[in-house]
Amino acid sequence: MKTNQGLVERIIRIAFGLGGIAGGYFMGGESNYFSIGLMAAGAILVGTGIIAYCPAWHVLGISTRQEK
């Protein structure tokens, strides 16, 4: 699997993902579907930021990674 995210995008994804997880937790955690969805979306953002690969970007042919 070839990476398709640049460093800036990875940092932004991880920051927004952690914010989504925290926001979902403080909104009630597992008490409503919105907070669960927010935490799940945050986890996906953190995961894709860590591994530097986004399947949606791959399908769309987008890459923010700078080629050497």
PDB file of N, CA, C and O in Angstrom:
ATOM      1  N   MET A   1       0.848  -1.164   0.000  1.00  0.00           N
ATOM      2  CA  MET A   1       0.000   0.000   0.000  1.00  0.00           C
ATOM      3  C   MET A   1       0.900   1.235   0.000  1.00  0.00           C
ATOM      4  O   MET A   1       1.736   1.416   0.881  1.00  0.00           O
ATOM      5  N   LYS A   2       0.730   2.057  -0.993  1.00  0.00           N
ATOM      6  CA  LYS A   2       1.516   3.275  -1.134  1.00  0.00           C
ATOM      7  C   LYS A   2       0.823   4.411  -0.380  1.00  0.00           C
ATOM      8  O   LYS A   2      -0.385   4.579  -0.461  1.00  0.00           O
ATOM      9  N   THR A   3       1.608   5.190   0.352  1.00  0.00           N
ATOM     10  CA  THR A   3       1.025   6.308   1.097  1.00  0.00           C
ATOM     11  C   THR A   3       0.556   7.396   0.133  1.00  0.00           C
ATOM     12  O   THR A   3       1.137   7.591  -0.921  1.00  0.00           O
ATOM     13  N   ASN A   4      -0.512   8.084   0.504  1.00  0.00           N
ATOM     14  CA  ASN A   4      -1.039   9.145  -0.351  1.00  0.00           C
ATOM     15  C   ASN A   4      -1.369  10.413   0.441  1.00  0.00           C
ATOM     16  O   ASN A   4      -2.146  11.233  -0.003  1.00  0.00           O
ATOM     17  N   GLN A   5      -0.763  10.564   1.624  1.00  0.00           N
ATOM     18  CA  GLN A   5      -0.985  11.752   2.437  1.00  0.00           C
ATOM     19  C   GLN A   5       0.343  12.402   2.782  1.00  0.00           C
ATOM     20  O   GLN A   5       1.298  11.729   3.160  1.00  0.00           O
ATOM     21  N   GLY A   6       0.354  13.718   2.680  1.00  0.00           N
ATOM     22  CA  GLY A   6       1.526  14.476   3.073  1.00  0.00           C
ATOM     23  C   GLY A   6       1.531  14.720   4.573  1.00  0.00           C
ATOM     24  O   GLY A   6       0.561  14.439   5.278  1.00  0.00           O
ATOM     25  N   LEU A   7       2.624  15.263   5.067  1.00  0.00           N
ATOM     26  CA  LEU A   7       2.793  15.471   6.504  1.00  0.00           C
ATOM     27  C   LEU A   7       1.745  16.427   7.072  1.00  0.00           C
ATOM     28  O   LEU A   7       1.164  16.167   8.124  1.00  0.00           O
ATOM     29  N   VAL A   8       1.479  17.524   6.383  1.00  0.00           N
ATOM     30  CA  VAL A   8       0.506  18.507   6.885  1.00  0.00           C
ATOM     31  C   VAL A   8      -0.886  17.883   6.970  1.00  0.00           C
ATOM     32  O   VAL A   8      -1.593  18.056   7.971  1.00  0.00           O
ATOM     33  N   GLU A   9      -1.286  17.134   5.956  1.00  0.00           N
ATOM     34  CA  GLU A   9      -2.601  16.485   5.983  1.00  0.00           C
ATOM     35  C   GLU A   9      -2.685  15.474   7.114  1.00  0.00           C
ATOM     36  O   GLU A   9      -3.710  15.363   7.782  1.00  0.00           O
ATOM     37  N   ARG A  10      -1.619  14.750   7.348  1.00  0.00           N
ATOM     38  CA  ARG A  10      -1.617  13.765   8.430  1.00  0.00           C
ATOM     39  C   ARG A  10      -1.805  14.440   9.783  1.00  0.00           C
ATOM     40  O   ARG A  10      -2.576  13.980  10.619  1.00  0.00           O
ATOM     41  N   ILE A  11      -1.100  15.546   9.997  1.00  0.00           N
ATOM     42  CA  ILE A  11      -1.218  16.273  11.267  1.00  0.00           C
ATOM     43  C   ILE A  11      -2.636  16.798  11.449  1.00  0.00           C
ATOM     44  O   ILE A  11      -3.219  16.692  12.533  1.00  0.00           O
ATOM     45  N   ILE A  12      -3.211  17.362  10.384  1.00  0.00           N
ATOM     46  CA  ILE A  12      -4.579  17.885  10.454  1.00  0.00           C
ATOM     47  C   ILE A  12      -5.572  16.766  10.729  1.00  0.00           C
ATOM     48  O   ILE A  12      -6.481  16.910  11.557  1.00  0.00           O
ATOM     49  N   ARG A  13      -5.435  15.641  10.050  1.00  0.00           N
ATOM     50  CA  ARG A  13      -6.339  14.504  10.258  1.00  0.00           C
ATOM     51  C   ARG A  13      -6.272  14.008  11.699  1.00  0.00           C
ATOM     52  O   ARG A  13      -7.298  13.735  12.318  1.00  0.00           O
ATOM     53  N   ILE A  14      -5.073  13.869  12.228  1.00  0.00           N
ATOM     54  CA  ILE A  14      -4.930  13.374  13.597  1.00  0.00           C
ATOM     55  C   ILE A  14      -5.514  14.369  14.588  1.00  0.00           C
ATOM     56  O   ILE A  14      -6.224  13.978  15.527  1.00  0.00           O
ATOM     57  N   ALA A  15      -5.272  15.657  14.383  1.00  0.00           N
ATOM     58  CA  ALA A  15      -5.803  16.681  15.293  1.00  0.00           C
ATOM     59  C   ALA A  15      -7.332  16.698  15.261  1.00  0.00           C
ATOM     60  O   ALA A  15      -7.986  16.705  16.318  1.00  0.00           O
ATOM     61  N   PHE A  16      -7.927  16.690  14.059  1.00  0.00           N
ATOM     62  CA  PHE A  16      -9.386  16.691  13.960  1.00  0.00           C
ATOM     63  C   PHE A  16      -9.963  15.381  14.488  1.00  0.00           C
ATOM     64  O   PHE A  16     -11.044  15.369  15.099  1.00  0.00           O
ATOM     65  N   GLY A  17      -9.272  14.293  14.252  1.00  0.00           N
ATOM     66  CA  GLY A  17      -9.739  13.002  14.748  1.00  0.00           C
ATOM     67  C   GLY A  17      -9.764  12.956  16.266  1.00  0.00           C
ATOM     68  O   GLY A  17     -10.741  12.498  16.870  1.00  0.00           O
ATOM     69  N   LEU A  18      -8.698  13.427  16.893  1.00  0.00           N
ATOM     70  CA  LEU A  18      -8.666  13.464  18.353  1.00  0.00           C
ATOM     71  C   LEU A  18      -9.739  14.412  18.892  1.00  0.00           C
ATOM     72  O   LEU A  18     -10.370  14.135  19.918  1.00  0.00           O
ATOM     73  N   GLY A  19      -9.952  15.511  18.190  1.00  0.00           N
ATOM     74  CA  GLY A  19     -11.028  16.430  18.578  1.00  0.00           C
ATOM     75  C   GLY A  19     -12.398  15.787  18.465  1.00  0.00           C
ATOM     76  O   GLY A  19     -13.261  15.983  19.318  1.00  0.00           O
ATOM     77  N   GLY A  20     -12.612  15.005  17.419  1.00  0.00           N
ATOM     78  CA  GLY A  20     -13.882  14.306  17.259  1.00  0.00           C
ATOM     79  C   GLY A  20     -14.107  13.257  18.329  1.00  0.00           C
ATOM     80  O   GLY A  20     -15.215  13.122  18.865  1.00  0.00           O
ATOM     81  N   ILE A  21     -13.056  12.532  18.670  1.00  0.00           N
ATOM     82  CA  ILE A  21     -13.173  11.531  19.730  1.00  0.00           C
ATOM     83  C   ILE A  21     -13.483  12.208  21.061  1.00  0.00           C
ATOM     84  O   ILE A  21     -14.382  11.784  21.793  1.00  0.00           O
ATOM     85  N   ALA A  22     -12.763  13.278  21.367  1.00  0.00           N
ATOM     86  CA  ALA A  22     -13.001  13.997  22.622  1.00  0.00           C
ATOM     87  C   ALA A  22     -14.391  14.630  22.640  1.00  0.00           C
ATOM     88  O   ALA A  22     -15.103  14.566  23.646  1.00  0.00           O
ATOM     89  N   GLY A  23     -14.793  15.222  21.515  1.00  0.00           N
ATOM     90  CA  GLY A  23     -16.114  15.843  21.445  1.00  0.00           C
ATOM     91  C   GLY A  23     -17.229  14.826  21.637  1.00  0.00           C
ATOM     92  O   GLY A  23     -18.200  15.074  22.359  1.00  0.00           O
ATOM     93  N   GLY A  24     -17.095  13.678  21.008  1.00  0.00           N
ATOM     94  CA  GLY A  24     -18.092  12.626  21.174  1.00  0.00           C
ATOM     95  C   GLY A  24     -18.143  12.106  22.594  1.00  0.00           C
ATOM     96  O   GLY A  24     -19.212  11.838  23.141  1.00  0.00           O
ATOM     97  N   TYR A  25     -16.984  12.000  23.208  1.00  0.00           N
ATOM     98  CA  TYR A  25     -16.924  11.522  24.594  1.00  0.00           C
ATOM     99  C   TYR A  25     -17.609  12.502  25.538  1.00  0.00           C
ATOM    100  O   TYR A  25     -18.395  12.120  26.393  1.00  0.00           O
ATOM    101  N   PHE A  26     -17.303  13.790  25.381  1.00  0.00           N
ATOM    102  CA  PHE A  26     -17.862  14.778  26.285  1.00  0.00           C
ATOM    103  C   PHE A  26     -19.325  15.094  25.998  1.00  0.00           C
ATOM    104  O   PHE A  26     -20.005  15.679  26.828  1.00  0.00           O
ATOM    105  N   MET A  27     -19.827  14.692  24.838  1.00  0.00           N
ATOM    106  CA  MET A  27     -21.250  14.890  24.525  1.00  0.00           C
ATOM    107  C   MET A  27     -22.113  13.756  25.072  1.00  0.00           C
ATOM    108  O   MET A  27     -23.321  13.766  24.895  1.00  0.00           O
ATOM    109  N   GLY A  28     -21.520  12.805  25.679  1.00  0.00           N
ATOM    110  CA  GLY A  28     -22.326  11.747  26.259  1.00  0.00           C
ATOM    111  C   GLY A  28     -21.784  10.365  25.979  1.00  0.00           C
ATOM    112  O   GLY A  28     -22.394   9.376  26.359  1.00  0.00           O
ATOM    113  N   GLY A  29     -20.690  10.300  25.281  1.00  0.00           N
ATOM    114  CA  GLY A  29     -20.076   9.003  25.028  1.00  0.00           C
ATOM    115  C   GLY A  29     -20.963   8.053  24.272  1.00  0.00           C
ATOM    116  O   GLY A  29     -21.259   8.264  23.111  1.00  0.00           O
ATOM    117  N   GLU A  30     -21.446   7.027  24.935  1.00  0.00           N
ATOM    118  CA  GLU A  30     -22.235   5.998  24.273  1.00  0.00           C
ATOM    119  C   GLU A  30     -23.736   6.201  24.457  1.00  0.00           C
ATOM    120  O   GLU A  30     -24.519   5.283  24.249  1.00  0.00           O
ATOM    121  N   SER A  31     -24.152   7.407  24.833  1.00  0.00           N
ATOM    122  CA  SER A  31     -25.564   7.610  25.137  1.00  0.00           C
ATOM    123  C   SER A  31     -26.417   7.987  23.926  1.00  0.00           C
ATOM    124  O   SER A  31     -27.632   7.878  23.996  1.00  0.00           O
ATOM    125  N   ASN A  32     -25.812   8.443  22.835  1.00  0.00           N
ATOM    126  CA  ASN A  32     -26.619   8.750  21.649  1.00  0.00           C
ATOM    127  C   ASN A  32     -25.829   8.444  20.381  1.00  0.00           C
ATOM    128  O   ASN A  32     -24.613   8.316  20.400  1.00  0.00           O
ATOM    129  N   TYR A  33     -26.557   8.308  19.291  1.00  0.00           N
ATOM    130  CA  TYR A  33     -25.935   7.904  18.031  1.00  0.00           C
ATOM    131  C   TYR A  33     -24.993   8.960  17.470  1.00  0.00           C
ATOM    132  O   TYR A  33     -23.994   8.620  16.836  1.00  0.00           O
ATOM    133  N   PHE A  34     -25.293  10.231  17.686  1.00  0.00           N
ATOM    134  CA  PHE A  34     -24.434  11.284  17.156  1.00  0.00           C
ATOM    135  C   PHE A  34     -23.048  11.234  17.786  1.00  0.00           C
ATOM    136  O   PHE A  34     -22.044  11.331  17.088  1.00  0.00           O
ATOM    137  N   SER A  35     -22.990  11.084  19.093  1.00  0.00           N
ATOM    138  CA  SER A  35     -21.683  11.043  19.745  1.00  0.00           C
ATOM    139  C   SER A  35     -20.911   9.789  19.357  1.00  0.00           C
ATOM    140  O   SER A  35     -19.692   9.831  19.185  1.00  0.00           O
ATOM    141  N   ILE A  36     -21.607   8.671  19.181  1.00  0.00           N
ATOM    142  CA  ILE A  36     -20.940   7.448  18.732  1.00  0.00           C
ATOM    143  C   ILE A  36     -20.399   7.635  17.324  1.00  0.00           C
ATOM    144  O   ILE A  36     -19.266   7.256  17.020  1.00  0.00           O
ATOM    145  N   GLY A  37     -21.192   8.246  16.446  1.00  0.00           N
ATOM    146  CA  GLY A  37     -20.746   8.513  15.083  1.00  0.00           C
ATOM    147  C   GLY A  37     -19.569   9.468  15.044  1.00  0.00           C
ATOM    148  O   GLY A  37     -18.638   9.293  14.255  1.00  0.00           O
ATOM    149  N   LEU A  38     -19.593  10.470  15.903  1.00  0.00           N
ATOM    150  CA  LEU A  38     -18.497  11.436  15.969  1.00  0.00           C
ATOM    151  C   LEU A  38     -17.206  10.768  16.432  1.00  0.00           C
ATOM    152  O   LEU A  38     -16.132  11.014  15.862  1.00  0.00           O
ATOM    153  N   MET A  39     -17.319   9.897  17.412  1.00  0.00           N
ATOM    154  CA  MET A  39     -16.131   9.183  17.879  1.00  0.00           C
ATOM    155  C   MET A  39     -15.623   8.206  16.829  1.00  0.00           C
ATOM    156  O   MET A  39     -14.412   8.050  16.648  1.00  0.00           O
ATOM    157  N   ALA A  40     -16.525   7.553  16.100  1.00  0.00           N
ATOM    158  CA  ALA A  40     -16.109   6.623  15.051  1.00  0.00           C
ATOM    159  C   ALA A  40     -15.406   7.371  13.918  1.00  0.00           C
ATOM    160  O   ALA A  40     -14.367   6.928  13.419  1.00  0.00           O
ATOM    161  N   ALA A  41     -15.978   8.511  13.517  1.00  0.00           N
ATOM    162  CA  ALA A  41     -15.342   9.309  12.468  1.00  0.00           C
ATOM    163  C   ALA A  41     -13.973   9.809  12.925  1.00  0.00           C
ATOM    164  O   ALA A  41     -13.015   9.823  12.141  1.00  0.00           O
ATOM    165  N   GLY A  42     -13.873  10.199  14.182  1.00  0.00           N
ATOM    166  CA  GLY A  42     -12.590  10.633  14.722  1.00  0.00           C
ATOM    167  C   GLY A  42     -11.567   9.509  14.713  1.00  0.00           C
ATOM    168  O   GLY A  42     -10.397   9.718  14.377  1.00  0.00           O
ATOM    169  N   ALA A  43     -12.009   8.304  15.060  1.00  0.00           N
ATOM    170  CA  ALA A  43     -11.095   7.157  15.059  1.00  0.00           C
ATOM    171  C   ALA A  43     -10.610   6.845  13.647  1.00  0.00           C
ATOM    172  O   ALA A  43      -9.444   6.507  13.437  1.00  0.00           O
ATOM    173  N   ILE A  44     -11.496   6.984  12.666  1.00  0.00           N
ATOM    174  CA  ILE A  44     -11.102   6.754  11.270  1.00  0.00           C
ATOM    175  C   ILE A  44     -10.079   7.792  10.836  1.00  0.00           C
ATOM    176  O   ILE A  44      -9.077   7.466  10.191  1.00  0.00           O
ATOM    177  N   LEU A  45     -10.311   9.055  11.194  1.00  0.00           N
ATOM    178  CA  LEU A  45      -9.354  10.111  10.841  1.00  0.00           C
ATOM    179  C   LEU A  45      -8.001   9.870  11.489  1.00  0.00           C
ATOM    180  O   LEU A  45      -6.963  10.022  10.841  1.00  0.00           O
ATOM    181  N   VAL A  46      -7.995   9.492  12.750  1.00  0.00           N
ATOM    182  CA  VAL A  46      -6.724   9.218  13.430  1.00  0.00           C
ATOM    183  C   VAL A  46      -6.028   8.035  12.767  1.00  0.00           C
ATOM    184  O   VAL A  46      -4.819   8.077  12.505  1.00  0.00           O
ATOM    185  N   GLY A  47      -6.774   6.992  12.477  1.00  0.00           N
ATOM    186  CA  GLY A  47      -6.180   5.807  11.861  1.00  0.00           C
ATOM    187  C   GLY A  47      -5.575   6.085  10.499  1.00  0.00           C
ATOM    188  O   GLY A  47      -4.446   5.682  10.215  1.00  0.00           O
ATOM    189  N   THR A  48      -6.314   6.804   9.655  1.00  0.00           N
ATOM    190  CA  THR A  48      -5.778   7.108   8.329  1.00  0.00           C
ATOM    191  C   THR A  48      -4.615   8.086   8.409  1.00  0.00           C
ATOM    192  O   THR A  48      -3.708   8.038   7.588  1.00  0.00           O
ATOM    193  N   GLY A  49      -4.636   8.960   9.414  1.00  0.00           N
ATOM    194  CA  GLY A  49      -3.510   9.881   9.600  1.00  0.00           C
ATOM    195  C   GLY A  49      -2.252   9.156  10.048  1.00  0.00           C
ATOM    196  O   GLY A  49      -1.152   9.482   9.617  1.00  0.00           O
ATOM    197  N   ILE A  50      -2.414   8.162  10.891  1.00  0.00           N
ATOM    198  CA  ILE A  50      -1.259   7.418  11.384  1.00  0.00           C
ATOM    199  C   ILE A  50      -0.626   6.582  10.280  1.00  0.00           C
ATOM    200  O   ILE A  50       0.597   6.558  10.139  1.00  0.00           O
ATOM    201  N   ILE A  51      -1.454   5.900   9.489  1.00  0.00           N
ATOM    202  CA  ILE A  51      -0.885   5.030   8.457  1.00  0.00           C
ATOM    203  C   ILE A  51      -0.592   5.770   7.157  1.00  0.00           C
ATOM    204  O   ILE A  51      -0.022   5.189   6.233  1.00  0.00           O
ATOM    205  N   ALA A  52      -0.989   7.032   7.061  1.00  0.00           N
ATOM    206  CA  ALA A  52      -0.716   7.895   5.901  1.00  0.00           C
ATOM    207  C   ALA A  52      -1.342   7.375   4.620  1.00  0.00           C
ATOM    208  O   ALA A  52      -0.807   7.572   3.529  1.00  0.00           O
ATOM    209  N   TYR A  53      -2.480   6.717   4.740  1.00  0.00           N
ATOM    210  CA  TYR A  53      -3.165   6.199   3.556  1.00  0.00           C
ATOM    211  C   TYR A  53      -4.661   6.394   3.724  1.00  0.00           C
ATOM    212  O   TYR A  53      -5.236   6.023   4.748  1.00  0.00           O
ATOM    213  N   CYS A  54      -5.295   6.961   2.706  1.00  0.00           N
ATOM    214  CA  CYS A  54      -6.737   7.158   2.708  1.00  0.00           C
ATOM    215  C   CYS A  54      -7.327   6.415   1.509  1.00  0.00           C
ATOM    216  O   CYS A  54      -7.014   6.761   0.363  1.00  0.00           O
ATOM    217  N   PRO A  55      -8.169   5.406   1.746  1.00  0.00           N
ATOM    218  CA  PRO A  55      -8.759   4.667   0.634  1.00  0.00           C
ATOM    219  C   PRO A  55      -9.602   5.552  -0.298  1.00  0.00           C
ATOM    220  O   PRO A  55      -9.614   5.343  -1.510  1.00  0.00           O
ATOM    221  N   ALA A  56     -10.294   6.542   0.260  1.00  0.00           N
ATOM    222  CA  ALA A  56     -11.098   7.437  -0.576  1.00  0.00           C
ATOM    223  C   ALA A  56     -10.210   8.243  -1.516  1.00  0.00           C
ATOM    224  O   ALA A  56     -10.548   8.442  -2.689  1.00  0.00           O
ATOM    225  N   TRP A  57      -9.086   8.733  -1.026  1.00  0.00           N
ATOM    226  CA  TRP A  57      -8.141   9.467  -1.886  1.00  0.00           C
ATOM    227  C   TRP A  57      -7.609   8.545  -2.972  1.00  0.00           C
ATOM    228  O   TRP A  57      -7.394   8.976  -4.091  1.00  0.00           O
ATOM    229  N   HIS A  58      -7.380   7.289  -2.639  1.00  0.00           N
ATOM    230  CA  HIS A  58      -6.880   6.333  -3.631  1.00  0.00           C
ATOM    231  C   HIS A  58      -7.891   6.142  -4.763  1.00  0.00           C
ATOM    232  O   HIS A  58      -7.522   6.168  -5.939  1.00  0.00           O
ATOM    233  N   VAL A  59      -9.158   5.966  -4.406  1.00  0.00           N
ATOM    234  CA  VAL A  59     -10.209   5.776  -5.409  1.00  0.00           C
ATOM    235  C   VAL A  59     -10.347   7.010  -6.297  1.00  0.00           C
ATOM    236  O   VAL A  59     -10.532   6.902  -7.513  1.00  0.00           O
ATOM    237  N   LEU A  60     -10.232   8.196  -5.691  1.00  0.00           N
ATOM    238  CA  LEU A  60     -10.385   9.443  -6.441  1.00  0.00           C
ATOM    239  C   LEU A  60      -9.103   9.872  -7.155  1.00  0.00           C
ATOM    240  O   LEU A  60      -9.107  10.833  -7.918  1.00  0.00           O
ATOM    241  N   GLY A  61      -8.007   9.190  -6.888  1.00  0.00           N
ATOM    242  CA  GLY A  61      -6.739   9.524  -7.534  1.00  0.00           C
ATOM    243  C   GLY A  61      -6.078  10.765  -6.971  1.00  0.00           C
ATOM    244  O   GLY A  61      -5.303  11.431  -7.660  1.00  0.00           O
ATOM    245  N   ILE A  62      -6.352  11.076  -5.715  1.00  0.00           N
ATOM    246  CA  ILE A  62      -5.797  12.267  -5.071  1.00  0.00           C
ATOM    247  C   ILE A  62      -4.616  11.864  -4.207  1.00  0.00           C
ATOM    248  O   ILE A  62      -4.647  10.846  -3.527  1.00  0.00           O
ATOM    249  N   SER A  63      -3.578  12.672  -4.217  1.00  0.00           N
ATOM    250  CA  SER A  63      -2.436  12.453  -3.335  1.00  0.00           C
ATOM    251  C   SER A  63      -1.865  13.800  -2.917  1.00  0.00           C
ATOM    252  O   SER A  63      -1.628  14.658  -3.758  1.00  0.00           O
ATOM    253  N   THR A  64      -1.709  13.982  -1.606  1.00  0.00           N
ATOM    254  CA  THR A  64      -1.101  15.214  -1.112  1.00  0.00           C
ATOM    255  C   THR A  64       0.361  14.988  -0.753  1.00  0.00           C
ATOM    256  O   THR A  64       1.026  15.899  -0.271  1.00  0.00           O
ATOM    257  N   ARG A  65       0.839  13.807  -0.973  1.00  0.00           N
ATOM    258  CA  ARG A  65       2.233  13.459  -0.691  1.00  0.00           C
ATOM    259  C   ARG A  65       3.137  14.041  -1.761  1.00  0.00           C
ATOM    260  O   ARG A  65       2.852  13.924  -2.952  1.00  0.00           O
ATOM    261  N   GLN A  66       4.206  14.662  -1.330  1.00  0.00           N
ATOM    262  CA  GLN A  66       5.155  15.230  -2.297  1.00  0.00           C
ATOM    263  C   GLN A  66       6.065  14.124  -2.784  1.00  0.00           C
ATOM    264  O   GLN A  66       6.660  13.393  -1.992  1.00  0.00           O
ATOM    265  N   GLU A  67       6.157  13.996  -4.083  1.00  0.00           N
ATOM    266  CA  GLU A  67       7.031  13.002  -4.689  1.00  0.00           C
ATOM    267  C   GLU A  67       8.467  13.481  -4.622  1.00  0.00           C
ATOM    268  O   GLU A  67       8.748  14.655  -4.816  1.00  0.00           O
ATOM    269  N   LYS A  68       9.377  12.557  -4.379  1.00  0.00           N
ATOM    270  CA  LYS A  68      10.790  12.933  -4.281  1.00  0.00           C
ATOM    271  C   LYS A  68      11.447  12.894  -5.621  1.00  0.00           C
ATOM    272  O   LYS A  68      11.130  12.288  -6.535  1.00  0.00           O
TER     273      LYS A  68
END
